[in-house]
Every structure is written in structure tokens, then in C-alpha cells.
């Protein structure tokens, strides 16, 4: 009984992060907003704590961009996002497919890359 929660909560984020690193997918989502923050929320890769991030609120759910984000550039990165526009995101397949379950735990999929969709 005790072993299952220990495995899920102790090793789950690392296993999911490793899986996501090797299994990336592209999704197109409409962005409602992007906010620079330093938050205690975690990504599926286990990142979190006091790390700077850009949190995307999309019609696909919440997504976190951490790569290359620091206190000096987080606001500038967030300000380049056009609310109401579609963006193509590269995310880990595991955390993206489990995002509704992970959302209950305040965990969001990590974005590897993103670009605005141009018609």
C-alpha cells in the first residue's frame, strides 16, 4: 500500500520527464495570456520552486516555458506573446496527455519550443 504512492510521487516526475524528453509532440493552441512569474508550481519534469517561468494560459490548458528564462528576461518573453493567437508548442507527449490529471496536482506540461502560427 505504501509503495505505490512512494513510487508515483517520488519517482513519477522524473520518469515522466525522461519519457517526455524522448517523446515530443507538436500541438496548436490558442493562447489566452502569457504571464511571467516566479512560482511554486511545478512542471511535469519536476521543475519548480523559485524558478522564473512564463506561464501560458491556453485552450489546451496551462503550459510552462522554462528554457532560457531568467529574472532578467521573463517579462520581455511574456510581452512578445499575442493573446488570442494560435501558437504551435512542442511539448512532452506524456505530460501533455496527462495534463488534466496533472492539473489537479498543480503540475503543467513543459514547453520545449513555441512559435506563432502564421497563415
XYZ file of N, CA and C in Angstrom:
357
model
N 0.813 -1.200 0.000
C 0.000 0.000 0.000
C 0.856 1.264 0.000
N 1.883 1.291 0.815
C 2.721 2.485 0.929
C 3.629 2.624 -0.287
N 4.009 1.522 -0.888
C 4.946 1.533 -2.006
C 4.439 2.254 -3.240
N 3.165 2.102 -3.551
C 2.612 2.721 -4.762
C 2.663 4.242 -4.691
N 2.169 4.889 -3.623
C 2.286 6.353 -3.571
C 3.733 6.837 -3.588
N 4.627 6.097 -2.945
C 6.044 6.484 -2.944
C 6.593 6.450 -4.364
N 6.273 5.416 -5.110
C 6.736 5.306 -6.495
C 6.122 6.405 -7.357
N 4.806 6.597 -7.250
C 4.114 7.585 -8.082
C 4.609 8.995 -7.791
N 4.645 9.378 -6.525
C 5.015 10.754 -6.180
C 6.528 10.943 -6.054
N 7.244 9.895 -5.722
C 8.688 10.006 -5.568
C 9.443 9.923 -6.885
N 9.068 8.965 -7.708
C 9.778 8.746 -8.961
C 8.988 9.180 -10.189
N 7.696 9.378 -10.055
C 6.833 9.721 -11.176
C 7.282 10.938 -11.968
N 7.580 12.071 -11.309
C 8.010 13.249 -12.075
C 9.291 13.009 -12.879
N 10.236 12.287 -12.312
C 11.481 12.006 -13.044
C 11.222 11.094 -14.229
N 10.439 10.055 -14.020
C 10.120 9.115 -15.101
C 9.362 9.833 -16.207
N 8.387 10.652 -15.841
C 7.616 11.398 -16.832
C 8.516 12.375 -17.588
N 9.432 13.026 -16.899
C 10.370 13.936 -17.542
C 11.261 13.216 -18.543
N 11.763 12.060 -18.171
C 12.600 11.275 -19.092
C 11.788 10.842 -20.310
N 10.556 10.409 -20.068
C 9.699 9.990 -21.173
C 9.439 11.173 -22.108
N 9.094 12.312 -21.532
C 8.800 13.499 -22.342
C 9.995 13.934 -23.180
N 11.200 13.840 -22.617
C 12.397 14.231 -23.364
C 12.558 13.423 -24.646
N 12.138 12.183 -24.635
C 12.270 11.318 -25.803
C 11.023 11.198 -26.656
N 9.912 11.748 -26.194
C 8.634 11.618 -26.898
C 7.951 12.978 -26.959
N 8.382 13.775 -27.903
C 7.821 15.119 -28.044
C 6.766 15.140 -29.140
N 5.745 15.976 -28.922
C 4.700 16.169 -29.917
C 4.491 17.666 -30.127
N 3.899 18.012 -31.254
C 3.532 19.402 -31.513
C 2.029 19.530 -31.418
N 1.586 20.574 -30.744
C 0.168 20.871 -30.616
C -0.039 22.352 -30.943
N -1.196 22.664 -31.484
C -1.543 24.054 -31.763
C -2.627 24.453 -30.772
N -2.364 25.544 -30.055
C -3.280 26.015 -29.021
C -3.490 27.516 -29.187
N -4.665 27.967 -28.824
C -4.941 29.395 -28.807
C -4.547 29.932 -27.438
N -3.694 30.945 -27.435
C -3.178 31.500 -26.193
C -4.096 32.603 -25.687
N -4.561 32.447 -24.473
C -5.376 33.483 -23.826
C -4.483 34.538 -23.189
N -3.373 34.088 -22.573
C -2.437 35.018 -21.945
C -1.123 34.298 -21.687
N -0.088 35.110 -21.475
C 1.224 34.599 -21.065
C 1.705 35.514 -19.955
N 2.098 34.925 -18.846
C 2.473 35.709 -17.670
C 3.830 35.275 -17.139
N 4.692 36.256 -16.946
C 5.986 35.997 -16.316
C 5.769 35.896 -14.821
N 6.376 34.884 -14.230
C 6.203 34.722 -12.790
C 7.331 33.905 -12.197
N 7.421 33.996 -10.902
C 8.279 33.113 -10.124
C 7.314 32.399 -9.200
N 7.148 31.129 -9.473
C 6.052 30.426 -8.839
C 6.514 29.124 -8.216
N 5.704 28.629 -7.307
C 5.968 27.338 -6.703
C 5.311 26.206 -7.474
N 4.597 26.547 -8.568
C 4.014 25.474 -9.364
C 5.120 24.714 -10.071
N 4.860 23.438 -10.365
C 5.871 22.578 -10.951
C 5.479 22.167 -12.351
N 6.480 21.865 -13.148
C 6.244 21.286 -14.459
C 6.261 19.766 -14.316
N 5.909 19.078 -15.378
C 5.929 17.620 -15.352
C 7.347 17.087 -15.209
N 8.346 17.913 -15.521
C 9.743 17.485 -15.380
C 10.228 17.670 -13.955
N 9.375 18.165 -13.067
C 9.761 18.342 -11.681
C 10.340 19.713 -11.392
N 10.451 20.562 -12.429
C 10.990 21.908 -12.220
C 9.977 22.729 -11.435
N 10.460 23.627 -10.669
C 9.554 24.467 -9.911
C 10.287 25.217 -8.842
N 9.610 25.423 -7.753
C 10.207 26.182 -6.673
C 10.237 27.654 -7.008
N 11.420 28.253 -6.933
C 11.515 29.680 -7.169
C 12.064 30.004 -8.550
N 11.926 29.102 -9.486
C 12.438 29.335 -10.825
C 11.546 30.289 -11.603
N 12.170 31.226 -12.335
C 11.393 32.101 -13.223
C 10.775 31.272 -14.343
N 9.623 31.676 -14.799
C 8.922 30.948 -15.847
C 7.978 31.877 -16.584
N 7.535 31.433 -17.741
C 6.450 32.091 -18.438
C 5.325 31.073 -18.502
N 4.203 31.403 -17.882
C 3.048 30.513 -17.838
C 2.078 30.915 -18.940
N 1.754 29.962 -19.812
C 0.814 30.180 -20.898
C -0.547 29.630 -20.497
N -1.572 30.463 -20.565
C -2.951 30.018 -20.374
C -3.516 29.831 -21.770
N -3.820 28.585 -22.142
C -4.277 28.278 -23.498
C -5.563 27.461 -23.459
N -6.160 27.310 -24.641
C -7.334 26.445 -24.723
C -6.949 24.970 -24.590
N -5.661 24.667 -24.574
C -5.159 23.303 -24.345
C -4.819 23.078 -22.879
N -4.985 24.101 -22.061
C -4.611 24.016 -20.658
C -3.410 24.900 -20.381
N -2.919 24.830 -19.159
C -1.750 25.619 -18.771
C -0.476 24.915 -19.219
N 0.461 25.711 -19.741
C 1.753 25.210 -20.191
C 2.835 26.121 -19.635
N 4.001 25.560 -19.313
C 5.095 26.344 -18.746
C 6.301 26.367 -19.670
N 6.861 27.556 -19.845
C 8.100 27.703 -20.595
C 9.190 28.091 -19.620
N 10.221 27.258 -19.533
C 11.308 27.457 -18.577
C 12.662 27.642 -19.257
N 12.815 27.111 -20.455
C 14.102 27.069 -21.137
C 14.631 28.469 -21.449
N 15.741 28.817 -20.835
C 16.359 30.116 -21.076
C 15.696 31.274 -20.359
N 14.714 30.985 -19.522
C 14.008 32.043 -18.805
C 14.744 32.346 -17.508
N 14.998 33.625 -17.277
C 15.576 34.061 -16.013
C 14.888 35.357 -15.591
N 15.255 35.847 -14.445
C 14.603 37.047 -13.904
C 14.766 38.260 -14.812
N 15.851 38.302 -15.569
C 16.100 39.473 -16.404
C 15.312 39.475 -17.714
N 14.825 38.307 -18.168
C 14.132 38.282 -19.457
C 12.700 37.767 -19.417
N 12.233 37.319 -18.267
C 10.918 36.671 -18.218
C 9.785 37.610 -18.639
N 9.815 38.856 -18.237
C 8.750 39.798 -18.614
C 8.813 40.124 -20.098
N 10.019 40.248 -20.630
C 10.175 40.552 -22.050
C 9.643 39.397 -22.896
N 9.951 38.159 -22.509
C 9.460 36.992 -23.248
C 7.936 36.947 -23.210
N 7.347 37.142 -22.052
C 5.880 37.107 -21.930
C 5.232 38.213 -22.752
N 5.861 39.373 -22.838
C 5.267 40.504 -23.563
C 5.268 40.302 -25.074
N 6.040 39.358 -25.583
C 6.068 39.116 -27.028
C 4.922 38.221 -27.491
N 4.168 37.676 -26.561
C 3.072 36.761 -26.902
C 1.809 37.550 -27.176
N 1.173 37.251 -28.303
C -0.071 37.916 -28.695
C -1.263 37.098 -28.222
N -1.986 37.623 -27.233
C -3.187 36.934 -26.730
C -4.203 36.807 -27.855
N -4.882 35.674 -27.888
C -5.905 35.421 -28.896
C -5.368 34.779 -30.167
N -4.063 34.600 -30.239
C -3.451 33.999 -31.431
C -3.135 32.522 -31.185
N -3.031 31.786 -32.283
C -2.648 30.376 -32.209
C -1.129 30.253 -32.210
N -0.634 29.343 -31.370
C 0.792 29.053 -31.293
C 0.994 27.557 -31.407
N 2.096 27.174 -32.029
C 2.488 25.772 -32.111
C 3.490 25.523 -30.986
N 3.178 24.555 -30.137
C 4.012 24.222 -28.993
C 4.589 22.822 -29.164
N 5.853 22.676 -28.829
C 6.460 21.354 -28.739
C 6.493 21.003 -27.256
N 5.803 19.922 -26.912
C 5.669 19.503 -25.517
C 5.938 18.003 -25.419
N 6.144 17.532 -24.217
C 6.296 16.097 -23.985
C 4.950 15.400 -24.095
N 4.935 14.286 -24.814
C 3.682 13.567 -25.051
C 3.047 13.070 -23.756
N 3.858 12.558 -22.839
C 3.310 12.002 -21.602
C 2.616 13.048 -20.755
N 3.320 14.137 -20.469
C 2.721 15.160 -19.608
C 1.564 15.867 -20.306
N 1.640 16.024 -21.627
C 0.530 16.665 -22.338
C -0.720 15.785 -22.279
N -0.550 14.500 -22.497
C -1.706 13.592 -22.474
C -2.276 13.403 -21.077
N -1.466 13.640 -20.050
C -1.919 13.520 -18.663
C -2.236 14.877 -18.034
N -2.317 15.943 -18.842
C -2.430 17.297 -18.292
C -3.655 17.517 -17.422
N -4.766 16.858 -17.700
C -5.949 17.061 -16.852
C -5.731 16.450 -15.468
N -5.077 15.314 -15.396
C -4.769 14.683 -14.110
C -3.696 15.490 -13.389
N -2.660 15.887 -14.118
C -1.566 16.652 -13.517
C -2.029 18.028 -13.040
N -3.024 18.592 -13.714
C -3.549 19.895 -13.321
C -4.120 19.894 -11.915
N -4.691 18.783 -11.500
C -5.215 18.657 -10.139
C -4.084 18.811 -9.128
N -2.879 18.374 -9.514
C -1.710 18.462 -8.645
C -0.931 19.761 -8.860
N -1.500 20.676 -9.650
C -0.859 21.958 -9.968
C 0.459 21.763 -10.722
N 0.470 20.760 -11.609
C 1.629 20.474 -12.445
C 1.225 20.726 -13.889
N 2.053 21.472 -14.626
C 1.755 21.799 -16.023
C 2.832 21.227 -16.930
N 2.444 20.832 -18.149
C 3.444 20.371 -19.118
C 4.448 21.479 -19.442
N 5.683 21.064 -19.704
C 6.748 21.991 -20.052
C 6.822 22.155 -21.569
N 6.992 23.383 -21.993
C 7.157 23.701 -23.409
C 8.644 23.611 -23.752
N 8.963 22.877 -24.826
C 10.341 22.820 -25.318
C 10.599 23.949 -26.317
N 9.627 24.196 -27.186
C 9.711 25.272 -28.178
C 8.302 25.753 -28.475
N 8.219 26.987 -28.980
C 6.930 27.501 -29.408
C 7.145 28.504 -30.532
N 6.097 28.680 -31.348
C 6.126 29.666 -32.423
C 4.699 30.043 -32.759
N 4.500 31.290 -33.121
C 3.165 31.717 -33.546
C 2.846 31.059 -34.883
N 1.596 30.643 -35.024
C 1.142 30.016 -36.274
C 0.801 31.145 -37.241
N 1.472 31.138 -38.363
C 1.240 32.152 -39.408
C 0.452 31.504 -40.537
N -0.526 32.213 -41.013
C -1.337 31.656 -42.117
C -0.773 32.015 -43.450
